[in-house]
Coordinates of C-alpha atoms and ligand atoms in Angstrom, one line a residue:
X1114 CA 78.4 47.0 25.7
X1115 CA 77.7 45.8 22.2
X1116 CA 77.5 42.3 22.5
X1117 CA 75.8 42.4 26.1
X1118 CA 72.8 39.6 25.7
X1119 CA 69.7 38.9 27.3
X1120 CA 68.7 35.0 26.2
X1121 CA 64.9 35.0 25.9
X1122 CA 65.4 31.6 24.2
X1123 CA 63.7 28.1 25.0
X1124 CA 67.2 26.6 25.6
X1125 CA 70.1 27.7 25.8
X1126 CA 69.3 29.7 28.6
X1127 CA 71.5 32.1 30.8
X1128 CA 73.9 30.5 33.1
X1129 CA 74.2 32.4 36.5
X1130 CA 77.3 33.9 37.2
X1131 CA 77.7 30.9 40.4
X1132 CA 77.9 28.3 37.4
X1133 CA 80.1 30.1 35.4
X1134 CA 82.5 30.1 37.5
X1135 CA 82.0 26.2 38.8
X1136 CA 82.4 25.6 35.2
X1137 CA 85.7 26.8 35.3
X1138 CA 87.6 24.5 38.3
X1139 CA 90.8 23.0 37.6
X1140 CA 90.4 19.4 35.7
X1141 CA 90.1 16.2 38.4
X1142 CA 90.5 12.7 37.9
X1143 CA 87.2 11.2 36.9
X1144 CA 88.2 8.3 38.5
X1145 CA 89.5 9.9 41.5
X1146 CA 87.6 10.4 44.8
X1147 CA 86.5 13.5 44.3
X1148 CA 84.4 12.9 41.4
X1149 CA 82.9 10.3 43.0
X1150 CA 81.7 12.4 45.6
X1151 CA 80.5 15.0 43.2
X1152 CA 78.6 12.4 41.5
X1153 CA 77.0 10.9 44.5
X1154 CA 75.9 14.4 45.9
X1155 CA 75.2 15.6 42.0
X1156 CA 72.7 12.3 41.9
X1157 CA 70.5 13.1 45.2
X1158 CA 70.3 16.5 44.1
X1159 CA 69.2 14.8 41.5
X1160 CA 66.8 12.5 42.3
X1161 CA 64.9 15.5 44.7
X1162 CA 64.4 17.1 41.4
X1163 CA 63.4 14.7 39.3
X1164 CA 60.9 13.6 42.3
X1165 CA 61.8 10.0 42.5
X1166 CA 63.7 7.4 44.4
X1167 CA 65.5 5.6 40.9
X1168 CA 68.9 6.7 40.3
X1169 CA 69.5 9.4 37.4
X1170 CA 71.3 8.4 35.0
X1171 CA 74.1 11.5 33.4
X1172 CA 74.5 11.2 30.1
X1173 CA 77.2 13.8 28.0
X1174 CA 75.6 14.1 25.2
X1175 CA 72.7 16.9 24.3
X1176 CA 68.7 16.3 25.5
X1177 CA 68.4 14.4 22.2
X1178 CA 70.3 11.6 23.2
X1179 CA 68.5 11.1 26.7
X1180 CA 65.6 10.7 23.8
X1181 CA 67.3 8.2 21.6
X1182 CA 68.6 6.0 25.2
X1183 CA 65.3 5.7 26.1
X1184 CA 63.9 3.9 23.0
X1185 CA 67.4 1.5 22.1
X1186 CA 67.2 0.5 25.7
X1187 CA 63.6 -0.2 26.3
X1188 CA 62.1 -1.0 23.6
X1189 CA 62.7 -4.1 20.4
X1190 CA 63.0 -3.4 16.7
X1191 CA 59.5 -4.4 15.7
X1192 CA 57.8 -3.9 19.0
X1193 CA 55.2 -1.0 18.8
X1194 CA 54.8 2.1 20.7
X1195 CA 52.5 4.8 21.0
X1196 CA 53.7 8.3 19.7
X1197 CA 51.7 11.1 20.9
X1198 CA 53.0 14.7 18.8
X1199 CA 51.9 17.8 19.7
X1200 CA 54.9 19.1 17.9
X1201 CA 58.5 19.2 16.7
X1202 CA 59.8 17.0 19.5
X1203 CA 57.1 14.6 19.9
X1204 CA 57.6 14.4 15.9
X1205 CA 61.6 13.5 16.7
X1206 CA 60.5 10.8 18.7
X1207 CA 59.0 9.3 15.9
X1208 CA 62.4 9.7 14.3
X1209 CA 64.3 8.0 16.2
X1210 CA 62.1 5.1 16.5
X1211 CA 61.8 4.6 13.2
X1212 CA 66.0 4.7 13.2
X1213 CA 65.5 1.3 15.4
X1214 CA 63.1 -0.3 13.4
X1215 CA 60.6 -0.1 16.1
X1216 CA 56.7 0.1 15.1
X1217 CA 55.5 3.7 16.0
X1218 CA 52.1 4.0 15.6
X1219 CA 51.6 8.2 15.4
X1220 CA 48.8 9.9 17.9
X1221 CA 49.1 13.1 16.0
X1222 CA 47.2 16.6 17.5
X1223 CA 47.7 20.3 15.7
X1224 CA 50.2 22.4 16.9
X1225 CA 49.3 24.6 19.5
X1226 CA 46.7 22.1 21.1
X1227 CA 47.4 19.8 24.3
X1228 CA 46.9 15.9 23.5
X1229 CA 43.9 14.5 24.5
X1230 CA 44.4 12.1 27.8
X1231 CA 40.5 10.8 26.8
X1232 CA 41.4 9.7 23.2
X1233 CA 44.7 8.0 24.5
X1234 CA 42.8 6.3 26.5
X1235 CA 40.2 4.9 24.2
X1236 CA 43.2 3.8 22.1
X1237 CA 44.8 1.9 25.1
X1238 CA 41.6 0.6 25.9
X1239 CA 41.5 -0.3 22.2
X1240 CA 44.6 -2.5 22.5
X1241 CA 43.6 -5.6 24.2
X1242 CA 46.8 -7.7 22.9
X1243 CA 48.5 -4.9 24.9
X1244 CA 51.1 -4.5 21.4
X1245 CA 51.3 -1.0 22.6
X1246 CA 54.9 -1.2 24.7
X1247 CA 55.1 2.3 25.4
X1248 CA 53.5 5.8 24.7
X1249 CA 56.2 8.7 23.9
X1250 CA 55.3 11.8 25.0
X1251 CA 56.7 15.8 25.4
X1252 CA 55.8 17.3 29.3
X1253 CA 56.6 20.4 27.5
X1254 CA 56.4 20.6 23.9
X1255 CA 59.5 23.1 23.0
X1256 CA 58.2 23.9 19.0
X1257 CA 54.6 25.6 19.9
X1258 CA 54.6 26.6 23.9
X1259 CA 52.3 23.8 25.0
X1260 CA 52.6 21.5 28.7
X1261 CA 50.8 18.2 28.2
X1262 CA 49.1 17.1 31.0
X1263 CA 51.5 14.0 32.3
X1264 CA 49.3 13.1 35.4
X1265 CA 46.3 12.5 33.0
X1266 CA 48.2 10.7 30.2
X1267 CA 49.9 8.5 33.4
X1268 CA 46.0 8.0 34.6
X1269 CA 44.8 6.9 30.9
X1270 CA 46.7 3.9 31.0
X1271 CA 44.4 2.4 33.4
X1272 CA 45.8 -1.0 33.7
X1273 CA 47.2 -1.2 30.4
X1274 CA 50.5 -2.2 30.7
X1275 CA 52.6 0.0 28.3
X1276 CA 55.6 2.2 29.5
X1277 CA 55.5 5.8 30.0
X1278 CA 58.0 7.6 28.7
X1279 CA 58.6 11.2 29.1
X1280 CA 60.9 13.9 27.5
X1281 CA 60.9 16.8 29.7
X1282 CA 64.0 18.6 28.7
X1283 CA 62.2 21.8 28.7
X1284 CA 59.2 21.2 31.1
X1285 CA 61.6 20.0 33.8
X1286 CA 61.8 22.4 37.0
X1287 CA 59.3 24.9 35.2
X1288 CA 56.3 22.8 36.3
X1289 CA 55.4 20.1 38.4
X1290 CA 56.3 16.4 37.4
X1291 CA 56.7 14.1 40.4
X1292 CA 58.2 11.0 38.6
X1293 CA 57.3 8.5 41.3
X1294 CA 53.9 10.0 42.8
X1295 CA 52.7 10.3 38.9
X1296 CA 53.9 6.7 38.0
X1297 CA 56.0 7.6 35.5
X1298 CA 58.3 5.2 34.3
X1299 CA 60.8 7.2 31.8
X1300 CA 61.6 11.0 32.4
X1301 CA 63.9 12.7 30.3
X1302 CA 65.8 16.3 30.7
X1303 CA 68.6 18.3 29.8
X1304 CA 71.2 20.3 31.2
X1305 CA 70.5 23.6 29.5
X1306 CA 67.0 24.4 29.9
X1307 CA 65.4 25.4 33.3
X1308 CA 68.7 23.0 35.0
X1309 CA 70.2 26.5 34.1
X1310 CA 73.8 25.1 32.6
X1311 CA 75.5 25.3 28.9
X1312 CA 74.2 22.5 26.6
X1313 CA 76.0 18.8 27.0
X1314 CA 74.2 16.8 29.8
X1315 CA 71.2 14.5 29.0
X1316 CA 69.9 13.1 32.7
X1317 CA 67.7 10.6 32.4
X1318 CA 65.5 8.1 34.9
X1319 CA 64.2 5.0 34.9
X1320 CA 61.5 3.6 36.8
X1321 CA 62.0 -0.3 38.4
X1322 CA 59.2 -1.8 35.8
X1323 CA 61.5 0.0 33.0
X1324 CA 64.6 -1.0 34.3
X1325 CA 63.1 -4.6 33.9
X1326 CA 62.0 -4.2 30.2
X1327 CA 65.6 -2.7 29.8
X1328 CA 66.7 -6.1 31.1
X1329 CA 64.7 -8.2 28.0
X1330 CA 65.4 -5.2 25.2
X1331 CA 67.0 -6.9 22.5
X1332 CA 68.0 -3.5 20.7
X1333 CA 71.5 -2.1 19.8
X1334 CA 73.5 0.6 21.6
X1335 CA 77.1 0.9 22.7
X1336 CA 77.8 4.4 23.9
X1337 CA 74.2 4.8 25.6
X1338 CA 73.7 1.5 27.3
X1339 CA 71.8 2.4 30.0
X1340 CA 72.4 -0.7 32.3
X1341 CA 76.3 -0.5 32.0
X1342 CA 75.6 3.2 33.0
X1343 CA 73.7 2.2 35.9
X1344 CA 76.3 -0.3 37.2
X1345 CA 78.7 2.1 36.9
X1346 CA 76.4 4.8 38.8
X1347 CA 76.4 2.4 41.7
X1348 CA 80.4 2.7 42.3
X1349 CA 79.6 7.1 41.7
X1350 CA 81.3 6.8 38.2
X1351 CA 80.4 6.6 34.6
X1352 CA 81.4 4.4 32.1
X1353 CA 83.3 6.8 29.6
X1354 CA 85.2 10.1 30.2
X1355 CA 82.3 12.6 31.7
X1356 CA 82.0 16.8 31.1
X1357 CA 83.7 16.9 34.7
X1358 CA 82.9 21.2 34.1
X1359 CA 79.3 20.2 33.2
X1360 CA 78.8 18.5 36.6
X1361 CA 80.6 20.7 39.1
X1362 CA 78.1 23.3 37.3
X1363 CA 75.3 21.0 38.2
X1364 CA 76.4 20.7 41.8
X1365 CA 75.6 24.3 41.9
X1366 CA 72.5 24.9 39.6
X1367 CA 70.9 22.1 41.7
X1368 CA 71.7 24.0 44.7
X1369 CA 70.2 27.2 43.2
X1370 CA 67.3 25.4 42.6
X1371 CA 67.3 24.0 46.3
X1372 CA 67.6 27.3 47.9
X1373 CA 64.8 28.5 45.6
X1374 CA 63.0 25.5 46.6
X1375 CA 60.6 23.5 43.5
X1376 CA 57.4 25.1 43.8
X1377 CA 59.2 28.2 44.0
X1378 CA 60.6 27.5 40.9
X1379 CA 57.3 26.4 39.3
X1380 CA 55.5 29.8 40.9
X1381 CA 58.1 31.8 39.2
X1382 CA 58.0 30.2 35.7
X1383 CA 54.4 30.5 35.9
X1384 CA 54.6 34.4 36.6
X1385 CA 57.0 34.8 33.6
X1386 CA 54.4 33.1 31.0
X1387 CA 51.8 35.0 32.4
X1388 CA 54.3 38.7 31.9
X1389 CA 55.0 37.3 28.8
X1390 CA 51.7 36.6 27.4
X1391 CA 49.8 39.3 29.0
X1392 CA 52.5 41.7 27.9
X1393 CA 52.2 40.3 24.2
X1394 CA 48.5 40.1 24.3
X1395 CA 48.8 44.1 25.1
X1396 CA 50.9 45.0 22.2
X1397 CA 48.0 43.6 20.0
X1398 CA 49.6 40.6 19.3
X1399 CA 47.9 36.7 18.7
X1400 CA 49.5 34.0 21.0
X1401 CA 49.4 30.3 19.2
X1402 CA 48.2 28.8 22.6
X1403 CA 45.3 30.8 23.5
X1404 CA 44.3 29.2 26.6
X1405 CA 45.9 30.1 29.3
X1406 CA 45.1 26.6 30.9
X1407 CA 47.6 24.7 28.7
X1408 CA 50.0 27.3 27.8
X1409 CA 53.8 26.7 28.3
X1410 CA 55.2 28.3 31.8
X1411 CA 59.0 28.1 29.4
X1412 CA 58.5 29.5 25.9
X1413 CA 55.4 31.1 24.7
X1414 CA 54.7 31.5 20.7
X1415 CA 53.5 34.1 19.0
X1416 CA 52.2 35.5 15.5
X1417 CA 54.2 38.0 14.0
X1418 CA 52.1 40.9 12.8
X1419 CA 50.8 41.2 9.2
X1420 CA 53.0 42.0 6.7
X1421 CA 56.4 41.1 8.7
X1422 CA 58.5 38.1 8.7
X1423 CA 59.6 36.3 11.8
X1424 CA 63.6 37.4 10.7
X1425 CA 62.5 41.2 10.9
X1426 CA 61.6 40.9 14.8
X1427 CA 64.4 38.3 15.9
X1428 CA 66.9 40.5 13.7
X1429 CA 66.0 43.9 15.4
X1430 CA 65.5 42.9 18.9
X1431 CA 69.0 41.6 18.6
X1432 CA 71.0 44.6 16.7
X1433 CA 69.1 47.1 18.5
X1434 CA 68.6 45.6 22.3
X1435 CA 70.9 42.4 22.0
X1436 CA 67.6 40.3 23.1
X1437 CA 67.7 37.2 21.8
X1438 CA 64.4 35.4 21.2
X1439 CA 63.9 32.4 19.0
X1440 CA 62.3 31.5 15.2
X1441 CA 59.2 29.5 14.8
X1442 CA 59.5 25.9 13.7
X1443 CA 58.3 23.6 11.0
X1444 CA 54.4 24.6 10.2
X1445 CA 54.5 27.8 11.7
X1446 CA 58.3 28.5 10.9
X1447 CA 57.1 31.4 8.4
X1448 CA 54.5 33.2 10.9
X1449 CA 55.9 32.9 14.3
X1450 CA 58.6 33.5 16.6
X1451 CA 59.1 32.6 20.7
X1452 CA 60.2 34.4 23.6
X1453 CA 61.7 31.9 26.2
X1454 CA 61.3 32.7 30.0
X1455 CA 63.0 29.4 31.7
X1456 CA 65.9 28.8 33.3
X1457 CA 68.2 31.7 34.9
X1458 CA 65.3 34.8 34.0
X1459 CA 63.8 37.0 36.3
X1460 CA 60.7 39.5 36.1
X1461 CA 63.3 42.3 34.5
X1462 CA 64.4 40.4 31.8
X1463 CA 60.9 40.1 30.7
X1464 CA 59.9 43.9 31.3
X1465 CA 63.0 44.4 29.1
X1466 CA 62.5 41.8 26.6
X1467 CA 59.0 43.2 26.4
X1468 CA 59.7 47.0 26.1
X1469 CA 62.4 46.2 23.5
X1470 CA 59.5 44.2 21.7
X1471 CA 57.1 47.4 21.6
X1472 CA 60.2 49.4 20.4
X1473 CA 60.8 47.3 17.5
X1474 CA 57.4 46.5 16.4
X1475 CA 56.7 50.5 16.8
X1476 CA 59.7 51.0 14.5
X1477 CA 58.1 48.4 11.9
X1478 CA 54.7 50.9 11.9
X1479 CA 53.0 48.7 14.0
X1480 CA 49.9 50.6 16.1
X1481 CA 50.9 50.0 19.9
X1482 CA 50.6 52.0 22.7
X1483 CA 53.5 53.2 24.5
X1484 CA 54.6 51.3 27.7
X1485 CA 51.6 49.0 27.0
X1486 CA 53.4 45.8 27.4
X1487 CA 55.5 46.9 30.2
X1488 CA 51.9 47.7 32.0
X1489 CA 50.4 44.7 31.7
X1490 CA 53.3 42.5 33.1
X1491 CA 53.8 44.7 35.9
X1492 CA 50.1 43.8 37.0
X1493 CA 50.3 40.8 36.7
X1494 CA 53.5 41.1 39.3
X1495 CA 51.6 43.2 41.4
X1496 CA 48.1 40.7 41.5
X1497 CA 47.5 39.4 44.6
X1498 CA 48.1 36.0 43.7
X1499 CA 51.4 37.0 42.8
X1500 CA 52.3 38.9 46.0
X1501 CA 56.0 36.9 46.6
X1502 CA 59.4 37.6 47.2
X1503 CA 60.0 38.9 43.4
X1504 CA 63.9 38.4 43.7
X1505 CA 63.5 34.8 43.9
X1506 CA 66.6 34.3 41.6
X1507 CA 69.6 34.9 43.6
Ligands
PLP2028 C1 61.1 19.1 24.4 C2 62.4 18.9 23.8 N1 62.8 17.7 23.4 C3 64.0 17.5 22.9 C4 64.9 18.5 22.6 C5 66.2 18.2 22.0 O1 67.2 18.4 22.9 P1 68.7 18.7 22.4 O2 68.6 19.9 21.5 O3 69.5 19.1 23.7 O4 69.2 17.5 21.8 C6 64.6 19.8 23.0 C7 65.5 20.9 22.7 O5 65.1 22.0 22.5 C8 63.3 20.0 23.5 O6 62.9 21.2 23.9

């Protein structure tokens, strides 16, 4: 029982044990007719998740790449885009822009704070030579706990005529992002977040106005050229050798997901940040995102009590309860750490990941009061609001 491990990490998350074992068919041709099937039926599931009517692109690489496709196809060396940060990811798209040569001009907010839909669009506004092609932004940003608010940013565009593109490889399926209905013309996830499989899928969609500016993009790529992936999507393949395993796990995390239906889904994340952060609040800890409006329904990030280092919390929830949370990063990598609660993770996991907290933090000296945590996530369960089937993830 030693190595028994509960993931309470933003990614990678537990794979269900329905997954696990989809992972493991015997090998088919992946140009044989029943890959193309699995594709086809893989791609509606697909496209019901992702909210739209565009094809999703699959991608075996990690979310990082779905990132990097994004810009090489769309957009120029030396044409400009918009990069709103709220963190570590929104700071990698500026990386991989800059890789391409194309202009990024930085839209930079603190960590821990939601970027400002207002101020984007007094900058858009701003741009009357419309030399803005796109604005890059996180749904979720991943490095502080933070959901942006998509609809708003779509909304600040007005009728300036820049892309949107979005990277929602950790928001995807914990909160609402309905590509088409929010005019979104870019979405990006990955498979082993909320999708609830092993890292090695990118899935990525494109909206008809980007698929036309993919059509004039005069930058380089080989291995992610997103229109040869698209021509081959239409005959249910893919260009190069796919991670057949990957997708037959797909087939049945999307069916999971189905059976749990979206908004359940969403309802259930959002009960697991609120656990998590009422439970942390309890145990006389300080959240990074203190309002609850903007805060993460994936990770949540927290201060690590005076005079303890990140390493001493991570370390002992997983020697002594083989919980596994993650480290803070870049600024706040010295004071934080972050308890993920997406993907395969149900209300016990987090009275467990909780309780194991108190035990550890109890251990270090630190004042908290027994079953504390545990107490205030159950009311939160047991609120009104919250009054659901609570065994949602079957
Ligand atoms: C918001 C966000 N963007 C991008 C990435 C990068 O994805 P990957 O590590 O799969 O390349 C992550 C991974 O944690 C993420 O959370």
């Amino acid at each position: 029982m030693n190595n028994k491990q509960t993931l309470l990490l933003p990614g990678p998350t537990c794979v269900p044990p329905q997954v696990l074992s989809a992972l493991s068919k015997p090998a088919i041709s992946h140009r044989g007719p029943e890959f193309k099937s699995l594709l086809k039926e893989v791609n509606d599931g697909l496209k019901n998740i992702f909210q739209t009517n565009s094809d999703v692109i699959v991608l075996t690489a990690s979310g990082t790449a779905g990132m990097e496709a994004a810009i090489v196809n769309l957009i120029s060396p030396g044409e400009k885009v918009l990069a709103v940060t709220i963190g570590v990811f929104g700071e990698r798209f500026v990386e991989i822009c800059r890789s391409f040569g194309v202009e990024v001009e930085v839209m930079a907010f603190p960590y821990g704070q939601q970027a400002d839909p207002k101020i984007i669009a007094n900058r858009l506004e701003a741009d009357k030579e419309h030399q803005i092609k796109a604005i890059l932004v996180q749904h979720n940003e991943t490095s502080t706990g933070v959901l942006n608010d998509i609809q708003a940013i779509s909304k600040a565009r007005g009728d300036h005529p820049a892309l949107l593109i979005v990277d929602s490889i950790s928001g995807m399926i914990t909160a609402d992002l309905p590509m088409d209905e929010w005019n979104l013309d870019v979405v990006i996830t990955g498979s082993q977040k909320a999708m609830m499989l092993p890292p090695g899928l990118a899935l990525i969609a494109l909206s008809e106005r980007a698929w036309q500016a993919a059509e004039k993009c005069k930058n380089q790529c080989f291995y992610l050229d997103l229109k040869k992936a698209r021509e081959w999507a239409a005959t249910d393949q893919t260009p190069f050798t796919p991670a057949v395993p990957l997708l037959y796990g797909l087939k049945e995390s999307i069916n999971l997901i189905q059976k749990e239906t979206l908004a359940g889904c969403f309802k259930r994340h959002s009960i697991l940040r609120d656990m998590v952060r009422a439970g942390v609040r309890a145990l006389g800890l300080k959240l990074l995102v203190e309002d609850d409006k903007i805060a993460s329904p994936g990770v949540t990030t927290v201060y690590v009590p005076e005079g303890l280092k990140p390493s001493d919390i991570i370390d002992s929830l997983r020697e002594k309860f083989g919980v596994i949370i993650a480290g803070g990063q870049r600024q706040i990598k010295d004071k934080t750490f972050r308890i993920g609660h997406l993907g395969y993770v149900n209300y016990s996991d987090i009275l467990a990941g909780l309780s194991a907290l108190e035990v550890v933090l109890a251990d270090y000296g630190i004042p908290v009061k027994t079953g504390a945590a545990v107490a205030a996530a159950n009311d939160i369960l047991r609120s009104k609001k919250n009054k659901i089937n609570l065994n949602l993830v079957s």
